[in-house]
Short mmCIF file of C-alpha atoms and ligand atoms in Angstrom, two decimals:
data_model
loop_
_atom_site.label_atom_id
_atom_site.label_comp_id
_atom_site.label_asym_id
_atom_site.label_seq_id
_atom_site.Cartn_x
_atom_site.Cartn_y
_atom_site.Cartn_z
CA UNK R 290 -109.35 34.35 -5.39
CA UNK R 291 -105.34 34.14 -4.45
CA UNK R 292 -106.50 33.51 -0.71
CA UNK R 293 -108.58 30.76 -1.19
CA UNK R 294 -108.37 28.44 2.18
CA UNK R 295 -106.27 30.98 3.68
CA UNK R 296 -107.01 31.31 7.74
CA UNK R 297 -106.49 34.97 8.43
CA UNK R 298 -106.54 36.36 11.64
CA UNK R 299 -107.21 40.33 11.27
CA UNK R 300 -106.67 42.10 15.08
CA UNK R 301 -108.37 45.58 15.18
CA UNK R 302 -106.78 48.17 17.82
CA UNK R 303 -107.80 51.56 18.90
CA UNK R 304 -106.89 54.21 16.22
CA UNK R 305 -109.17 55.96 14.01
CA UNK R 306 -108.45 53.39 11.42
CA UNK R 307 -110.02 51.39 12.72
CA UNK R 308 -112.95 52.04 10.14
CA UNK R 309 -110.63 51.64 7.01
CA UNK R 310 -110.03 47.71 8.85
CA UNK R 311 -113.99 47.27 7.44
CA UNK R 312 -112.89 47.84 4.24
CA UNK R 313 -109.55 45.15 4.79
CA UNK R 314 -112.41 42.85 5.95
CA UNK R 315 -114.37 42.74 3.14
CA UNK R 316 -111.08 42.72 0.69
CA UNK R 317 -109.98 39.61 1.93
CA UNK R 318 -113.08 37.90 2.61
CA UNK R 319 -113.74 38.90 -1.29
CA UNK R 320 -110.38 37.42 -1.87
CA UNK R 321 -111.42 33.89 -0.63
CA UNK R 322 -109.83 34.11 2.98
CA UNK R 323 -111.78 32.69 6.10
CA UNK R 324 -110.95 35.52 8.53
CA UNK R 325 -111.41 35.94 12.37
CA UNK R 326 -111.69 39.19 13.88
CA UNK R 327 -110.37 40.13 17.10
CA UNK R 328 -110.74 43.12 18.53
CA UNK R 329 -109.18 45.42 21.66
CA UNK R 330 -111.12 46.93 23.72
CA UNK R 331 -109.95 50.26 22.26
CA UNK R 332 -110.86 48.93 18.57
CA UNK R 333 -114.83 49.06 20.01
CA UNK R 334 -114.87 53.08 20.86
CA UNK R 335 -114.76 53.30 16.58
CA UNK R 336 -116.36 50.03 15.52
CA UNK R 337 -119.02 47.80 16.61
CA UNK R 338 -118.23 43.77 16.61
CA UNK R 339 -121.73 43.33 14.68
CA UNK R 340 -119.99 45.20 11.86
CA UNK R 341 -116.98 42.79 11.83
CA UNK R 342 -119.51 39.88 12.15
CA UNK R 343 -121.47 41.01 9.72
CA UNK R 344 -118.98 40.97 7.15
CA UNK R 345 -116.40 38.39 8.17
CA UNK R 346 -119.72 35.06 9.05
CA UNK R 347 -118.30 34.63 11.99
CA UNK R 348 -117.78 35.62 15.71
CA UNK R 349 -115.49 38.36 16.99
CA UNK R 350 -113.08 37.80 19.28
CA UNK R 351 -112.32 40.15 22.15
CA UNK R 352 -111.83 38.25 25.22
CA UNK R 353 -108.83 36.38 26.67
CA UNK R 354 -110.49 34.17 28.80
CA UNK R 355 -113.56 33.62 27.13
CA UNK R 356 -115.66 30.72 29.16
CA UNK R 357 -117.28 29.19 25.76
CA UNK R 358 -113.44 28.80 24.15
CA UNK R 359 -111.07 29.18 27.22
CA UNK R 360 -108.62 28.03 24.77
CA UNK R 361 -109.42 30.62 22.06
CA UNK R 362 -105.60 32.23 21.79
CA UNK R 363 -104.27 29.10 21.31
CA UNK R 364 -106.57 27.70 18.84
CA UNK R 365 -106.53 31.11 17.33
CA UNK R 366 -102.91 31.45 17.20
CA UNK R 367 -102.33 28.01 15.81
CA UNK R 368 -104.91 27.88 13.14
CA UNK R 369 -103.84 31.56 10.92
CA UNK R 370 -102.40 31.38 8.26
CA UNK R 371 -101.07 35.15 8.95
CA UNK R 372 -101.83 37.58 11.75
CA UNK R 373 -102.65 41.02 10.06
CA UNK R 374 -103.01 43.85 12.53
CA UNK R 375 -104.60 47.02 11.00
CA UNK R 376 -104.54 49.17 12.46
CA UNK R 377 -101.50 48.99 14.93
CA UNK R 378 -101.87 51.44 17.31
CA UNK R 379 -98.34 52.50 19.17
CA UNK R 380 -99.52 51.19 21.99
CA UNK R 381 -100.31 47.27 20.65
CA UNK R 382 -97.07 47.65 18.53
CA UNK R 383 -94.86 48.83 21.83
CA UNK R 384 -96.79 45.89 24.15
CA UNK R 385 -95.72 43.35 21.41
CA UNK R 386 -92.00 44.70 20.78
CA UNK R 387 -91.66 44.07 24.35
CA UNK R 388 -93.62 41.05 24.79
CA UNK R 389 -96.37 41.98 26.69
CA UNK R 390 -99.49 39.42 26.37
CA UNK R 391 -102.49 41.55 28.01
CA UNK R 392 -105.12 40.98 25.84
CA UNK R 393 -106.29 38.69 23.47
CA UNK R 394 -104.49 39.98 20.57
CA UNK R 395 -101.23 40.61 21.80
CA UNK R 396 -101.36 37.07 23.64
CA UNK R 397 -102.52 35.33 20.35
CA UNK R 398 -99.41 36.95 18.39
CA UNK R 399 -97.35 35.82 21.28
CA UNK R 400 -98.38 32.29 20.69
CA UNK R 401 -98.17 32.38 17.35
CA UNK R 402 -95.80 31.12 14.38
CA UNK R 403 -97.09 32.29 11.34
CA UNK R 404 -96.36 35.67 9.24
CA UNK R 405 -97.76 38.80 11.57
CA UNK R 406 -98.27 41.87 9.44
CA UNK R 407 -98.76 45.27 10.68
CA UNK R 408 -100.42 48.19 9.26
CA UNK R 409 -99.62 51.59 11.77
CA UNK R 410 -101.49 54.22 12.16
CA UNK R 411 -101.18 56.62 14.26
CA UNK R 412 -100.46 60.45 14.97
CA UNK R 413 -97.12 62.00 13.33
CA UNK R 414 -95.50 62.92 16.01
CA UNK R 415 -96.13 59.58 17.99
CA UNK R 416 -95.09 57.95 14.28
CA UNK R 417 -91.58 59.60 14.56
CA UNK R 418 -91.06 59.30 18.64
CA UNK R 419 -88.08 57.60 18.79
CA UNK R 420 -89.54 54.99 21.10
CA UNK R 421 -91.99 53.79 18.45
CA UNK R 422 -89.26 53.95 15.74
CA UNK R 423 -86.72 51.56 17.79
CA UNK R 424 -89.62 49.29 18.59
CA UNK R 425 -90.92 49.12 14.51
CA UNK R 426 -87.51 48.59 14.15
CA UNK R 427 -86.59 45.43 16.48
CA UNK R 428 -89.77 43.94 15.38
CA UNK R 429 -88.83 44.31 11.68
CA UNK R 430 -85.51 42.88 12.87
CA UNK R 431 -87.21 39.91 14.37
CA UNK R 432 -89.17 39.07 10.90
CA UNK R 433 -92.35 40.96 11.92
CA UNK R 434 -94.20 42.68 8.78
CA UNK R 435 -94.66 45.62 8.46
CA UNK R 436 -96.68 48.02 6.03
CA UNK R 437 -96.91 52.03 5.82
CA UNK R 438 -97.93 54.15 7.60
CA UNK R 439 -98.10 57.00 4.85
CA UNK R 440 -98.08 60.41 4.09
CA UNK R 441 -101.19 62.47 4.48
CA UNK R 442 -103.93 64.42 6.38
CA UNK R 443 -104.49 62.42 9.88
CA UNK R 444 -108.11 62.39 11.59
CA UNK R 445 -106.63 64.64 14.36
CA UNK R 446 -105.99 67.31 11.89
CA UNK R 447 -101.90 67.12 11.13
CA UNK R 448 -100.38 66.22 7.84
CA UNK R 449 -97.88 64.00 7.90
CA UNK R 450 -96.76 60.65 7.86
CA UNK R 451 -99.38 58.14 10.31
CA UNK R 452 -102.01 57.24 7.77
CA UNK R 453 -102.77 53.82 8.04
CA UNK R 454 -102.22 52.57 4.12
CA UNK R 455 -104.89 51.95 2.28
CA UNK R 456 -107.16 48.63 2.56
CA UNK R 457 -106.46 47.14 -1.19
CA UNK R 458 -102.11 48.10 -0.50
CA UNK R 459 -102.93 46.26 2.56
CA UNK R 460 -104.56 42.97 0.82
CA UNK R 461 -101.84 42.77 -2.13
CA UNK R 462 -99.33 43.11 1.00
CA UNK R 463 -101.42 39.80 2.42
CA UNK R 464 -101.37 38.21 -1.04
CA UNK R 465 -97.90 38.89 -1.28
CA UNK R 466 -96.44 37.44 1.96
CA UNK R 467 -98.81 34.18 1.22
CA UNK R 468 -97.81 33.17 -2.18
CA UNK R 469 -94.93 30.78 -2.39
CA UNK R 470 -91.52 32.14 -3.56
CA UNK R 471 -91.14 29.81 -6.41
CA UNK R 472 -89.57 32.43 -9.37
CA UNK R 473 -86.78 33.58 -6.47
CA UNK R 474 -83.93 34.31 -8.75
CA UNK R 475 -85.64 35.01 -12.15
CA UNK R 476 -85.46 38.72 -13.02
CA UNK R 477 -87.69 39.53 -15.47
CA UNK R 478 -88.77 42.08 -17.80
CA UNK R 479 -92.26 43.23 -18.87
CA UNK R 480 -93.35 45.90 -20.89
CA UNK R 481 -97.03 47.02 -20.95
CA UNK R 482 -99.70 49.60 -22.07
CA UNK R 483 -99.60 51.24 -25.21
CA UNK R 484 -97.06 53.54 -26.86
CA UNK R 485 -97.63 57.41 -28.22
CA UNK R 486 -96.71 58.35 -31.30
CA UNK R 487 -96.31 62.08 -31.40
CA UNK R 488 -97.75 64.42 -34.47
CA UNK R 489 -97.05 67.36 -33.04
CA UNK R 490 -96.93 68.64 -29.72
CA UNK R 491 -100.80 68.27 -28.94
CA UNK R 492 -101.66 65.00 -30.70
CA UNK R 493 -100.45 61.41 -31.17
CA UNK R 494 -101.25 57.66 -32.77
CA UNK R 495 -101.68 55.44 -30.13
CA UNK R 496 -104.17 52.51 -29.00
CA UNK R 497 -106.36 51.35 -26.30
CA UNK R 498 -104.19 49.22 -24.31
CA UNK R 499 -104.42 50.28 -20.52
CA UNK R 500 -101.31 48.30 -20.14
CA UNK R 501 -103.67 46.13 -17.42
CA UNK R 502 -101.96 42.50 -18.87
CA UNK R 503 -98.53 43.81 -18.14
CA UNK R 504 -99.04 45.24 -14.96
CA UNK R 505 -100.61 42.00 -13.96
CA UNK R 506 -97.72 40.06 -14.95
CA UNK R 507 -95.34 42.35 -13.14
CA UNK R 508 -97.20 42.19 -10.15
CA UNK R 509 -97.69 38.55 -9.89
CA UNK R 510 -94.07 37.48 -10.81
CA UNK R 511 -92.90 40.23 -8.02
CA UNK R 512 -95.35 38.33 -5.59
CA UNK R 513 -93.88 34.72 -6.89
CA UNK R 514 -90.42 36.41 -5.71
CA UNK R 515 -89.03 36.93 -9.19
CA UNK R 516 -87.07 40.53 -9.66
CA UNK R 517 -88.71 42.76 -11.38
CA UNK R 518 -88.70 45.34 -14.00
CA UNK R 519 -91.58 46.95 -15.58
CA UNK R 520 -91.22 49.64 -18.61
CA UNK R 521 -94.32 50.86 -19.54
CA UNK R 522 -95.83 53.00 -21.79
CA UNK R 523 -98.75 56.00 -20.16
CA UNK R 524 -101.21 54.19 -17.83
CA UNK R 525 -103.33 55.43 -15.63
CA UNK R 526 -102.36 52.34 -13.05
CA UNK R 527 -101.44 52.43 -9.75
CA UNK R 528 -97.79 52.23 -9.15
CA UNK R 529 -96.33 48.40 -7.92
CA UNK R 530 -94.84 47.99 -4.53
CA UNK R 531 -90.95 46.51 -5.07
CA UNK R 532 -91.13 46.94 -8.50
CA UNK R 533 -88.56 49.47 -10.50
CA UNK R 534 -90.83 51.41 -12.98
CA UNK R 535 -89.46 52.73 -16.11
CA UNK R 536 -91.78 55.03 -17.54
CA UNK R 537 -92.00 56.05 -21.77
CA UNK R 538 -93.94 56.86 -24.30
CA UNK R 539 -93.13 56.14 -27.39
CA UNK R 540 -91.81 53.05 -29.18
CA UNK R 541 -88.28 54.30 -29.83
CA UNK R 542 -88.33 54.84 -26.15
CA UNK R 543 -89.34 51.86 -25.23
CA UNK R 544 -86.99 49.99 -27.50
CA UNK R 545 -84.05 51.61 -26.25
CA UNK R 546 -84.90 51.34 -22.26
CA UNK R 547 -85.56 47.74 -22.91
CA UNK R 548 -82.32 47.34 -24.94
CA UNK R 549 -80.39 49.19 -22.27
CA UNK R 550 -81.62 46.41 -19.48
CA UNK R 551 -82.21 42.98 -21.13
CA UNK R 552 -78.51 42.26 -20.08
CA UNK R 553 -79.82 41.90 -17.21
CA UNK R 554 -82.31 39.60 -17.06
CA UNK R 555 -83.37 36.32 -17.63
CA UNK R 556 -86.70 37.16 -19.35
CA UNK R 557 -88.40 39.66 -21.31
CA UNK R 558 -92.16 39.49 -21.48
CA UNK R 559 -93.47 41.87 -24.33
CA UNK R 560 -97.20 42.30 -23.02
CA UNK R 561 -97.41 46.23 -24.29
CA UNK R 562 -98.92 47.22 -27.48
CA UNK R 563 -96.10 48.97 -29.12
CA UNK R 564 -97.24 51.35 -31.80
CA UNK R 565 -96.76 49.64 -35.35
CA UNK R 566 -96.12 52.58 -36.99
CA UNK R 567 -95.02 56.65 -36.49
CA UNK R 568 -94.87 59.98 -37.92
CA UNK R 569 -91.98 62.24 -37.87
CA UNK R 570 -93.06 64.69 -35.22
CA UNK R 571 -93.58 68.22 -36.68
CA UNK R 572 -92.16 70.97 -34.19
CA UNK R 573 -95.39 73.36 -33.92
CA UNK R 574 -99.07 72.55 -33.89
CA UNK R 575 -100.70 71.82 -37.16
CA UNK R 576 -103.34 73.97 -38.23
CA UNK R 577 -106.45 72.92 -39.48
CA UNK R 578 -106.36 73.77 -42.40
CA UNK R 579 -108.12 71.20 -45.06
CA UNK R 580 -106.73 67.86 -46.00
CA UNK R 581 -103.94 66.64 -43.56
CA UNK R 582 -101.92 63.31 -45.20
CA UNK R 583 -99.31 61.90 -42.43
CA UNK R 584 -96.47 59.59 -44.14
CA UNK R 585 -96.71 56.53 -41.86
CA UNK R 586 -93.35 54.51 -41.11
CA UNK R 587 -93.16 51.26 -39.33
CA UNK R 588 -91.44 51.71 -35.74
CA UNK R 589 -88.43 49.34 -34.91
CA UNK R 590 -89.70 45.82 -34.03
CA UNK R 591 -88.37 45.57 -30.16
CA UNK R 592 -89.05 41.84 -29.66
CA UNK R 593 -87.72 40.50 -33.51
CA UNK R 594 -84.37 42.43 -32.29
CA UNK R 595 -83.95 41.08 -28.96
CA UNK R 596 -84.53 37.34 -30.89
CA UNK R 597 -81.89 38.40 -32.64
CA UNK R 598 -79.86 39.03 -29.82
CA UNK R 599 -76.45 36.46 -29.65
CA UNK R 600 -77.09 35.82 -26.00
CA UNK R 601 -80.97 36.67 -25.89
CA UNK R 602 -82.99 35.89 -22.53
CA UNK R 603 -87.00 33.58 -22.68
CA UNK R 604 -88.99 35.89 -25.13
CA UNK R 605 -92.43 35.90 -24.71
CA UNK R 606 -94.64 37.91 -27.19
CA UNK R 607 -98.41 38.88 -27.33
CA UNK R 608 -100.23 38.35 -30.67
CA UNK R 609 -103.76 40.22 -30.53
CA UNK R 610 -104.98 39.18 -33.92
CA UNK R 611 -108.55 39.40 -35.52
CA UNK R 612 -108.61 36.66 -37.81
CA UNK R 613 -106.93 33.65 -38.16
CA UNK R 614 -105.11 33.71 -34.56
CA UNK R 615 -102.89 30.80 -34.07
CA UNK R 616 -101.66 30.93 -37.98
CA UNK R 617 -100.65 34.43 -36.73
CA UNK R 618 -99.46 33.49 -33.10
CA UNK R 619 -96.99 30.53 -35.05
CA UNK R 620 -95.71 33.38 -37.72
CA UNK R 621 -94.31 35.58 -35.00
CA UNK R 622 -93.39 32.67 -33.03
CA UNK R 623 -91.15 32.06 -35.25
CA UNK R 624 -90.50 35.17 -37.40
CA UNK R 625 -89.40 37.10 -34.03
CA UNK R 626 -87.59 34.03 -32.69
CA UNK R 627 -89.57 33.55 -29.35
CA UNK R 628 -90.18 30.85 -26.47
CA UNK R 629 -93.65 31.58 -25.74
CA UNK R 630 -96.54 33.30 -27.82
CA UNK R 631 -100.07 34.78 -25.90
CA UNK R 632 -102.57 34.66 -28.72
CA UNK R 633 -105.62 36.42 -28.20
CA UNK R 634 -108.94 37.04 -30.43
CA UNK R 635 -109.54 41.07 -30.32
CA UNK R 636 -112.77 39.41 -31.53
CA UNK R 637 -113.72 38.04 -28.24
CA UNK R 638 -115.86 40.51 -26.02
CA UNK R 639 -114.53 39.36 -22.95
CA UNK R 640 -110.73 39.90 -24.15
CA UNK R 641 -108.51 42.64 -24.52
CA UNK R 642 -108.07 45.76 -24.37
CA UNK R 643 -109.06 47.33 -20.86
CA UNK R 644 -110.65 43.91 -19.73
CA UNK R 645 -110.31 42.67 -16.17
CA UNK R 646 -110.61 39.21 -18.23
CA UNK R 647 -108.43 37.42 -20.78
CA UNK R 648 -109.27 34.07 -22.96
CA UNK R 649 -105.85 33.25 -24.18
CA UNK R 650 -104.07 30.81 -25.91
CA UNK R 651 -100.32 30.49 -24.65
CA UNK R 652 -98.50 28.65 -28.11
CA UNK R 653 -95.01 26.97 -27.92
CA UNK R 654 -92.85 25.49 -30.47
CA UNK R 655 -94.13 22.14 -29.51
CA UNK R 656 -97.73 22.70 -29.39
CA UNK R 657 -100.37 25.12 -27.60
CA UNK R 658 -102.69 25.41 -24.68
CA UNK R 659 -106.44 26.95 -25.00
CA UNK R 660 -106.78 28.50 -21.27
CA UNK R 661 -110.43 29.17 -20.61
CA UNK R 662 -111.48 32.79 -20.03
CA UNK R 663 -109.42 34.01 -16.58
CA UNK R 664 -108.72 37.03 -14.92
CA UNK R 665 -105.69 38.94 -16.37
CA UNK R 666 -104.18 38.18 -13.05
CA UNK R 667 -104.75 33.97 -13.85
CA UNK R 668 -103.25 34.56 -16.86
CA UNK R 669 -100.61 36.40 -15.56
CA UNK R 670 -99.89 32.79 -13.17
CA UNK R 671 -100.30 30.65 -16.46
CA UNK R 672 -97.83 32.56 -18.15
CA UNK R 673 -95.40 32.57 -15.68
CA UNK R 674 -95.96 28.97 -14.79
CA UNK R 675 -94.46 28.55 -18.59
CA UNK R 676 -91.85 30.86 -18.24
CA UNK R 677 -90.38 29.04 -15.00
CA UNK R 678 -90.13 25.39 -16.91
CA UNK R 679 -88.55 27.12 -19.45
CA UNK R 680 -86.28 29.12 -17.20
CA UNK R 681 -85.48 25.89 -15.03
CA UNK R 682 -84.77 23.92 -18.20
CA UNK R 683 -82.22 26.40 -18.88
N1 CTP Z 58 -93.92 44.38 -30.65
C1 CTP Z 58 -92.65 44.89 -30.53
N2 CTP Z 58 -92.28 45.97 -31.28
C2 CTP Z 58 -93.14 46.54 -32.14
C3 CTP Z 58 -94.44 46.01 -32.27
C4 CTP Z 58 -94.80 44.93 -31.50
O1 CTP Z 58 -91.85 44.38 -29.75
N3 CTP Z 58 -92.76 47.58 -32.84
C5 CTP Z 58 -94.30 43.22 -29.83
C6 CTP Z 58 -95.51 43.40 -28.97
O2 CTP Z 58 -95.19 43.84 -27.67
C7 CTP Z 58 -96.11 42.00 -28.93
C8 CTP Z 58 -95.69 41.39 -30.25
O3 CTP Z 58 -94.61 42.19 -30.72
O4 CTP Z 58 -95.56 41.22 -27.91
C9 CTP Z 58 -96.76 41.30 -31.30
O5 CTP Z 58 -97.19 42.53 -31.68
P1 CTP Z 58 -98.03 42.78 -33.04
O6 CTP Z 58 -98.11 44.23 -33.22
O7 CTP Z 58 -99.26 42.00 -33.03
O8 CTP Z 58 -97.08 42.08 -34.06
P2 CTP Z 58 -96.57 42.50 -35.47
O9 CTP Z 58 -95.20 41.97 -35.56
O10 CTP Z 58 -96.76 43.92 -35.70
O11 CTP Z 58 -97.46 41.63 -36.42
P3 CTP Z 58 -98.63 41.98 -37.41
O12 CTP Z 58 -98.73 43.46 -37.47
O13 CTP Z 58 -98.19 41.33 -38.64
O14 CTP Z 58 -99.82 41.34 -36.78
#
């Protein structure tokens, strides 16, 4: 719920999008935001106000001078958290470049002083007309948000770029403006997901990580303001907006992209689940032919060399253990010379591998916390939360 008590004010305009803005709706309202809808007149040829309504428990908005709330743009204006309009047609994005107030939306963003996001959509060739471009443009310049349009097949039968992005790229992009800078200036590393350990050319030794932990972490220190670097192992995860992806797949590869950028940063957060051990990797398929023995070698241990590093950034390691889990969390503690430990209990249904959920417990040198069971996303915050002390204390 990272929009808890967050006032958002989502404006609807006239495009064909208008339909995906149903979908925003019930994103952020999901999310914890209270949101008010208002709507242009245009917005109502796609969408009904009873579906808005509906969804957001409240009224919609689509009148300047309304005679129950002749004050609405004001009250409106002053009480949002953030403005998000979606979708922006080129006609509401041209009337507030050049600071037209004709309707209720474009009068409330007039009047207002929080964030204003905008989501365009419209056709390409209105997209790329240079009169929309130098408008996008001065309102960008003027600290306006903006986000997409992208690349794709448009209602009106092109292909091109005018899509309005989509509704959850559109809520992280909410999330993301809301949250508080507070890791500006920390860059940070995270690994995540699993590693493959090649056979042959058709199989490998890998695990069941879906690299969901460190793709959380990435994504929430990016939205805290820290900078970013993710290295991960195959996922099936969406890409993460301002976020420089380094993509491998096995652990030697891992080991040396992480070696090659730790200069760089002031923390490395191990969350992947680097493969313990590897096979030397024959050159042609084996056949199946009977018994098959594989001579198993441990892979190098990324996070005990970067503890040995002279100058080494805030290590933080994962421990997934299935017995005896902070004896374990303590040994690598201190065996791979690290800040911060996340011990977790692969015993624990709720935990792990491919769960939306994690009950952790984050151990230090001078003691541990027991976190209750949290969204990997929580954790993600908890975690962080330790690495900034540490990093501040630096
Ligand atoms: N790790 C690493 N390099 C490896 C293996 C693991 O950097 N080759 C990191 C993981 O990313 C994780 C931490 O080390 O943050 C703990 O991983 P785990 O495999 O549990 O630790 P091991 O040292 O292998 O301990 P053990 O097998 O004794 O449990």
């Amino acid at each position: 719920m990272s929009l808890k008590g967050k006032r958002i004010t989502l404006g609807v305009t006239g495009g064909i999008g208008a339909y995906k803005a149903v979908e925003v709706l019930r994103l952020l309202v999901k999310e914890g935001a209270c949101v008010t809808v208002v709507m242009t007149r245009g917005a109502e040829q796609f969408v009904t106000p009873l579906t808005f309504s509906t969804l957001s428990g409240g009224r919609v908005y689509r009148e300047v001078f309304d005679p129950h709330d002749p004050l609405s743009h004001i009250t409106l204006a002053q009480e949002a958290d953030l403005i998000l309009i979606a979708p922006a047609t080129a006609n509401t994005i041209g009337k507030i470049a050049s600071g037209i107030a004709d309707n209720l939306l474009t009068t409330l963003v007039m009047a207002a002083s929080c964030p204003v996001l905008m989501a365009p959509a419209m056709n390409t060739r209105m997209y790329e007309n240079s009169i929309v471009q130098r408008n996008i443009k001065a309102l960008q310049s003027l600290g306006y948000h903006f986000i997409g349009p992208e690349e794709g097949e448009l209602a009106c039968g092109y292909t091109g770029r005018g899509r309005m992005s989509e509704p959850e790229e559109i809520k992280e992009m909410v999330v993301d403006i809301l949250t508080s800078k507070d890791l500006e200036g920390l860059r940070v590393l995270v690994t995540a997901g699993p590693t493959r350990e090649f056979i042959d050319p058709v199989r490998f030794i890998s695990n069941p990580s879906t690299g969901k932990m460190g793709f959380a972490i990435a994504r929430v220190a990016k939205r805290r303001g820290a900078s970013v670097i993710l290295v991960t192992g195959p996922t099936s995860l969406k890409p993460i907006r301002g976020v420089e992806t380094i993509h491998v797949e096995g652990a030697f590869d891992m080991r040396e992209k992480v070696l090659e950028r730790v200069g760089e940063v002031d923390a490395v957060i191990m969350a992947a689940a680097v493969g313990d051990f590897y096979t030397e990797r024959m050159e042609r398929k084996i056949k199946r032919e009977g018994q098959l023995t594989l001579c198993l070698k441990p892979t190098p241990d990324i996070l005990k060399e970067l503890g040995n590093l002279r100058e080494r950034p805030i290590l933080v390691g994962f421990a997934a253990e299935t017995e005896d889990l902070l004896k374990g969390a303590r040994r690598k503690l201190v065996e791979k010379g690290l800040d911060l430990v996340v011990a977790n209990d692969l015993r624990d249904p709720d935990s792990g591998f491919g769960k939306d959920t994690n009950r952790v417990i984050i151990v230090e040198r001078e003691g541990e916390e027991e976190l209750p069971l949290l969204s990997k996303e929580e954790v993600a915050w908890r975690i962080l939360d330790r690495v900034r002390t540490l990093w501040k204390r630096d």
